[in-house]
Amino acid sequence: MVNMTSSDRTAWRSGAVICLTLLAVAVSYGSLSHQAGLHLWQTALLAALAYGGAAEILFVGTVGAGGSPVAAALGGVLVNSRNLAYGAAVGTFVPRGWRRFFGAHLVNDETVAFARSGTDGADGAGRWRRFSVLGVAMLFCWVSGAVAGQLIAGSVDTAAFGVDAAFPVILAAMVLEDLRRRPVLLTALAAVVVAVVVTPFVPSGLAAVCALVVLLPWALSRGGR
Amino acid sequence: MDTGVFLAAAGGLVVATYLLRLAGVFWGSRLDSRLRFWLDRATVVILVAVAATQTVFDGQDIAGASRILGVTVGVLALWWKVPMLAAVLLAMLVTALLRLAGMP
């Protein structure tokens, strides 16, 4: 067995908090999915294979609002595109062989951040251990929570509990640290205004894509930096 | 949701997402830093825009004030470094109480 230092124990405790929070998000994702008209097998399959909280909430939210499935899928892919950069970090410590193909599926915001924490942070084997253990635990929480959420939503009036207020806050939490930088905050506020103003006039699900125009003046004035 | 439409849309999302992850693991270190920067910005813009529309609208109709107020409280709590789980529960609590009091 591995000897655990106190710093390791702190790291694993924060891993447990991550799983608990994810479980709560998964339950609300399952209930949203139910409202959007997805079947239980569809919710579970999407949770297990797409394995990206924000992208899936975006996907079922768009479909649920009557948006086109193509817009829902494209939006989800764009949101998941950050995993390309995360994958680069994971590529430095994942063992060679079949584990690369398995490890790739576990790449997400939390597993990458968690892999970098702890005392044996510089050691590739320690990083791989933290990354893979949390990745599998999160996958289990995500799928089982989503299934539970869908079953609960079928028998309980979720609106009375304010569940619909949970998703925007969950999405905001995922970008909050970015928003503390002023240029990002200003861009985000402009995106909010554009999205809200165009929503009544564009097909459902496209408002968020329209908000991308706010990047245009920034890109032109700063030459891509 | 219709099985064929679901399999096409969700299948696209699933396959594209896995290929992005795999490409990152194998070739991510060679990724252009400017591309990475703009993907990052686009992600923040999309997530914030979706959060805003989910707050203010039900489909294309303006949503009730109870959800808008609840979400506002939750986001302010996040800003003041309340943990995500607590902020989410707070937003739900405010929304539920306002509805109980009869606000739409």
Coordinates of C-alpha atoms in Angstrom, one line a residue:
Chain A
M1 CA 0.0 0.0 0.0
V2 CA 1.0 3.6 -0.5
N3 CA 1.9 5.7 2.5
M4 CA -0.3 8.8 2.6
T5 CA 1.1 12.1 3.8
S6 CA -1.3 14.6 5.3
S7 CA -1.1 16.7 2.1
D8 CA -2.2 13.6 0.2
R9 CA -5.1 13.1 2.6
T10 CA -6.2 16.7 2.0
A11 CA -6.0 16.1 -1.8
W12 CA -8.2 13.0 -1.5
R13 CA -10.6 14.8 0.7
S14 CA -11.0 17.5 -2.0
G15 CA -11.5 14.7 -4.5
A16 CA -14.4 13.5 -2.4
V17 CA -15.9 17.0 -2.4
I18 CA -15.6 17.1 -6.1
C19 CA -17.5 13.8 -6.4
L20 CA -20.2 15.0 -4.0
T21 CA -20.7 18.2 -6.0
L22 CA -20.7 16.4 -9.2
L23 CA -23.4 14.0 -7.9
A24 CA -25.7 17.0 -7.1
V25 CA -25.0 18.4 -10.6
A26 CA -25.7 15.0 -12.1
V27 CA -29.1 14.7 -10.4
S28 CA -30.1 18.1 -11.7
Y29 CA -28.8 17.2 -15.2
G30 CA -31.0 14.0 -15.1
S31 CA -34.1 16.1 -14.1
L32 CA -33.4 18.6 -16.9
S33 CA -33.0 15.7 -19.3
H34 CA -36.3 14.3 -18.2
Q35 CA -38.0 17.7 -18.9
A36 CA -36.3 17.9 -22.3
G37 CA -38.0 14.6 -23.3
L38 CA -35.0 12.3 -23.3
H39 CA -35.5 8.6 -22.4
L40 CA -33.6 7.2 -19.5
W41 CA -31.3 5.2 -21.7
Q42 CA -30.5 8.3 -23.7
T43 CA -29.7 10.3 -20.6
A44 CA -27.4 7.5 -19.2
L45 CA -25.7 6.9 -22.6
L46 CA -25.0 10.5 -23.1
A47 CA -23.7 10.9 -19.5
A48 CA -21.3 7.9 -19.9
L49 CA -20.0 8.6 -23.4
A50 CA -19.9 12.4 -23.7
Y51 CA -18.8 12.7 -20.0
G52 CA -18.8 16.5 -19.9
G53 CA -21.2 18.2 -17.5
A54 CA -21.5 21.7 -19.2
A55 CA -21.6 20.2 -22.7
E56 CA -24.4 17.8 -21.8
I57 CA -26.5 20.4 -19.9
L58 CA -26.0 22.7 -22.9
F59 CA -27.1 19.8 -25.2
V60 CA -30.3 18.8 -23.4
G61 CA -31.1 22.4 -22.5
T62 CA -31.0 23.3 -26.2
V63 CA -33.0 20.3 -27.3
G64 CA -35.5 21.0 -24.4
A65 CA -36.0 24.6 -25.5
G66 CA -37.0 23.3 -29.0
G67 CA -33.6 24.0 -30.6
S68 CA -32.2 22.0 -33.4
P69 CA -30.2 18.9 -32.5
V70 CA -27.4 20.0 -34.8
A71 CA -27.0 23.3 -32.9
A72 CA -27.1 21.3 -29.7
A73 CA -24.3 19.0 -30.8
L74 CA -22.1 21.8 -32.2
G75 CA -22.5 23.9 -29.1
G76 CA -21.6 20.8 -27.0
V77 CA -18.5 20.1 -29.1
L78 CA -17.3 23.7 -28.8
V79 CA -17.7 23.7 -25.0
N80 CA -15.8 20.4 -24.9
S81 CA -13.0 21.8 -27.1
R82 CA -11.1 22.8 -24.0
N83 CA -10.4 19.1 -23.5
L84 CA -8.0 19.4 -26.4
A85 CA -5.7 21.7 -24.3
Y86 CA -6.3 19.6 -21.1
G87 CA -5.4 16.5 -23.0
A88 CA -2.0 18.0 -23.7
A89 CA -1.4 18.2 -19.9
V90 CA -2.5 14.6 -19.5
G91 CA -0.3 13.4 -22.3
T92 CA 2.7 14.2 -20.2
F93 CA 2.0 11.6 -17.5
V94 CA -0.4 9.0 -19.0
P95 CA 1.4 5.6 -19.5
R96 CA 1.9 4.4 -23.1
G97 CA -0.3 1.7 -24.7
W98 CA -4.0 1.0 -24.2
R99 CA -4.2 3.3 -21.1
R100 CA -3.8 6.3 -23.4
F101 CA -7.1 5.5 -25.1
F102 CA -8.8 4.9 -21.8
G103 CA -7.2 7.9 -20.1
A104 CA -8.3 10.2 -22.9
H105 CA -12.0 9.6 -22.0
L106 CA -11.3 10.7 -18.4
V107 CA -10.0 14.2 -19.4
N108 CA -12.0 17.0 -17.9
D109 CA -11.6 20.2 -15.8
E110 CA -11.5 18.5 -12.4
T111 CA -9.4 15.4 -13.2
V112 CA -6.6 17.6 -14.8
A113 CA -6.6 20.0 -11.9
F114 CA -6.6 17.2 -9.4
A115 CA -3.8 15.3 -11.1
R116 CA -1.6 18.4 -10.6
S117 CA -2.3 18.6 -6.8
G118 CA -0.7 16.7 -4.0
T119 CA 2.9 16.2 -2.8
D120 CA 3.9 13.7 -5.4
G121 CA 2.8 16.2 -8.0
A122 CA 6.1 16.1 -10.0
D123 CA 6.0 12.3 -10.2
G124 CA 4.2 11.0 -13.3
A125 CA 3.0 7.8 -11.6
G126 CA 1.4 9.8 -8.8
R127 CA -0.3 12.1 -11.2
W128 CA -1.6 9.2 -13.2
R129 CA -2.9 7.5 -10.1
R130 CA -4.8 10.6 -8.9
F131 CA -6.1 11.3 -12.4
S132 CA -7.4 7.8 -13.1
V133 CA -8.9 7.2 -9.7
L134 CA -10.8 10.5 -9.7
G135 CA -11.8 10.1 -13.3
V136 CA -13.4 6.7 -12.7
A137 CA -15.1 7.8 -9.5
M138 CA -16.5 10.9 -11.2
L139 CA -17.7 8.8 -14.1
F140 CA -19.6 6.5 -11.7
C141 CA -21.1 9.5 -9.8
W142 CA -22.1 11.3 -13.1
V143 CA -23.9 8.4 -14.6
S144 CA -25.6 7.1 -11.5
G145 CA -26.6 10.7 -10.4
A146 CA -28.1 11.4 -13.9
V147 CA -30.2 8.2 -13.7
A148 CA -31.4 9.0 -10.2
G149 CA -32.2 12.6 -11.3
Q150 CA -34.3 11.4 -14.2
L151 CA -36.2 8.9 -12.0
I152 CA -36.8 11.6 -9.3
A153 CA -38.0 14.1 -11.9
G154 CA -40.6 11.7 -13.2
S155 CA -42.3 11.6 -9.8
V156 CA -41.6 15.0 -8.2
D157 CA -42.5 18.6 -9.3
T158 CA -38.9 19.9 -9.7
A159 CA -40.0 23.5 -10.5
A160 CA -41.3 23.7 -6.9
F161 CA -37.8 23.0 -5.7
G162 CA -36.3 25.6 -8.0
V163 CA -34.2 23.0 -9.9
D164 CA -34.3 25.2 -13.1
A165 CA -32.3 27.9 -11.2
A166 CA -29.5 25.4 -10.6
F167 CA -28.2 25.0 -14.2
P168 CA -27.2 28.6 -14.9
V169 CA -25.4 28.8 -11.6
I170 CA -23.6 25.5 -12.3
L171 CA -22.5 26.9 -15.7
A172 CA -21.4 30.2 -14.1
A173 CA -19.3 28.3 -11.5
M174 CA -17.3 26.6 -14.3
V175 CA -16.1 29.9 -15.8
L176 CA -16.0 32.0 -12.6
E177 CA -12.2 32.1 -12.2
D178 CA -11.9 33.3 -15.9
L179 CA -14.4 36.1 -15.1
R180 CA -12.2 37.5 -12.4
R181 CA -10.0 38.9 -15.2
R182 CA -11.4 42.2 -16.4
P183 CA -11.2 41.7 -20.2
V184 CA -12.9 38.3 -19.9
L185 CA -15.6 39.8 -17.7
L186 CA -16.3 42.6 -20.1
T187 CA -16.5 40.1 -23.0
A188 CA -18.8 37.9 -21.0
L189 CA -21.1 40.7 -20.1
A190 CA -21.3 41.7 -23.7
A191 CA -22.1 38.1 -24.6
V192 CA -24.9 38.1 -22.1
V193 CA -26.5 41.2 -23.6
V194 CA -26.2 39.8 -27.2
A195 CA -27.6 36.4 -26.3
V196 CA -30.6 37.8 -24.3
V197 CA -31.4 40.4 -27.0
V198 CA -31.3 38.0 -30.0
T199 CA -33.1 35.0 -28.3
P200 CA -36.6 36.1 -29.3
F201 CA -35.5 36.5 -32.9
V202 CA -33.3 33.5 -33.8
P203 CA -34.1 29.8 -33.9
S204 CA -33.8 28.2 -30.4
G205 CA -30.3 27.3 -29.4
L206 CA -28.5 29.7 -31.8
A207 CA -28.5 32.7 -29.4
A208 CA -25.4 31.5 -27.6
V209 CA -23.6 31.0 -30.9
C210 CA -24.6 34.5 -32.0
A211 CA -22.9 35.8 -28.8
L212 CA -19.5 34.7 -30.3
V213 CA -19.6 38.0 -32.3
V214 CA -18.4 39.8 -29.1
L215 CA -15.0 38.2 -29.7
L216 CA -14.7 40.0 -33.1
P217 CA -13.8 43.5 -32.1
W218 CA -11.4 42.1 -29.5
A219 CA -9.7 39.9 -32.1
L220 CA -9.3 42.8 -34.5
S221 CA -8.0 45.3 -32.0
R222 CA -5.6 43.0 -30.2
G223 CA -4.4 41.1 -33.3
G224 CA -5.3 37.7 -31.8
R225 CA -3.6 38.2 -28.5
Chain B
M1 CA -36.6 12.2 -27.9
D2 CA -36.8 10.4 -31.3
T3 CA -34.2 7.6 -31.3
G4 CA -32.8 8.3 -34.8
V5 CA -32.4 12.0 -34.2
F6 CA -30.9 11.4 -30.7
L7 CA -28.3 8.9 -32.0
A8 CA -27.3 11.2 -34.8
A9 CA -26.9 14.4 -32.6
A10 CA -25.6 12.7 -29.5
G11 CA -23.3 10.4 -31.6
G12 CA -21.8 13.5 -33.2
L13 CA -21.2 15.1 -29.8
V14 CA -19.7 11.9 -28.3
V15 CA -17.4 11.0 -31.2
A16 CA -16.2 14.6 -31.7
T17 CA -15.6 15.0 -27.9
Y18 CA -13.6 11.7 -27.7
L19 CA -11.5 12.6 -30.7
L20 CA -10.7 16.1 -29.2
R21 CA -9.6 14.4 -25.9
L22 CA -7.5 11.8 -27.8
A23 CA -5.9 14.4 -30.0
G24 CA -5.0 16.4 -27.0
V25 CA -3.4 13.4 -25.3
F26 CA -1.4 12.4 -28.4
W27 CA -0.5 15.7 -30.0
G28 CA -1.6 18.4 -27.5
S29 CA 1.9 19.6 -26.8
R30 CA 2.2 20.7 -30.4
L31 CA -1.0 22.8 -30.3
D32 CA -0.7 26.4 -31.4
S33 CA -1.0 28.6 -28.3
R34 CA -3.1 31.2 -30.2
L35 CA -5.6 28.6 -31.2
R36 CA -5.7 27.4 -27.6
F37 CA -6.3 30.9 -26.4
W38 CA -9.3 31.5 -28.8
L39 CA -10.9 28.1 -28.0
D40 CA -10.7 29.1 -24.4
R41 CA -12.3 32.5 -24.9
A42 CA -15.1 31.0 -27.2
T43 CA -15.9 28.4 -24.5
V44 CA -16.3 31.1 -21.8
V45 CA -18.5 33.2 -24.1
I46 CA -20.8 30.2 -25.0
L47 CA -21.2 29.0 -21.5
V48 CA -22.0 32.5 -20.1
A49 CA -24.4 33.1 -23.0
V50 CA -26.2 29.8 -22.4
A51 CA -26.4 30.5 -18.7
A52 CA -28.0 33.9 -19.4
T53 CA -30.6 32.6 -21.9
Q54 CA -31.5 29.7 -19.6
T55 CA -32.0 32.2 -16.8
V56 CA -34.1 34.8 -18.7
F57 CA -36.1 32.6 -21.1
D58 CA -38.3 29.6 -21.2
G59 CA -37.8 28.7 -24.9
Q60 CA -38.4 32.1 -26.5
D61 CA -40.7 33.6 -23.7
I62 CA -39.5 35.6 -20.8
A63 CA -39.2 33.4 -17.7
G64 CA -40.7 34.2 -14.3
A65 CA -38.9 36.6 -12.0
S66 CA -38.4 34.0 -9.3
R67 CA -35.8 32.1 -11.3
I68 CA -34.0 35.3 -12.4
L69 CA -33.7 36.5 -8.8
G70 CA -32.6 33.0 -7.6
V71 CA -29.9 32.7 -10.2
T72 CA -28.7 36.3 -9.5
V73 CA -28.3 35.4 -5.8
G74 CA -26.5 32.2 -6.7
V75 CA -24.0 33.9 -9.1
L76 CA -23.3 36.7 -6.5
A77 CA -22.6 34.0 -3.9
L78 CA -20.1 32.4 -6.3
W79 CA -18.5 35.8 -6.9
W80 CA -18.0 36.1 -3.1
K81 CA -16.3 32.7 -3.1
V82 CA -19.2 30.6 -1.7
P83 CA -18.5 26.9 -2.8
M84 CA -20.3 25.8 -5.9
L85 CA -22.6 23.2 -4.1
A86 CA -23.7 25.8 -1.6
A87 CA -24.3 28.5 -4.2
V88 CA -26.4 26.1 -6.3
L89 CA -28.5 25.1 -3.3
L90 CA -28.9 28.8 -2.4
A91 CA -30.2 29.7 -5.9
M92 CA -32.7 26.8 -5.7
L93 CA -33.8 27.8 -2.2
V94 CA -34.4 31.5 -3.2
T95 CA -36.3 30.4 -6.3
A96 CA -38.4 27.8 -4.4
L97 CA -39.3 30.3 -1.6
L98 CA -40.3 33.0 -4.1
R99 CA -42.6 30.5 -5.9
L100 CA -44.0 29.4 -2.6
A101 CA -44.8 33.1 -1.9
G102 CA -46.7 33.2 -5.3
M103 CA -44.1 34.9 -7.6
P104 CA -44.3 33.5 -11.1

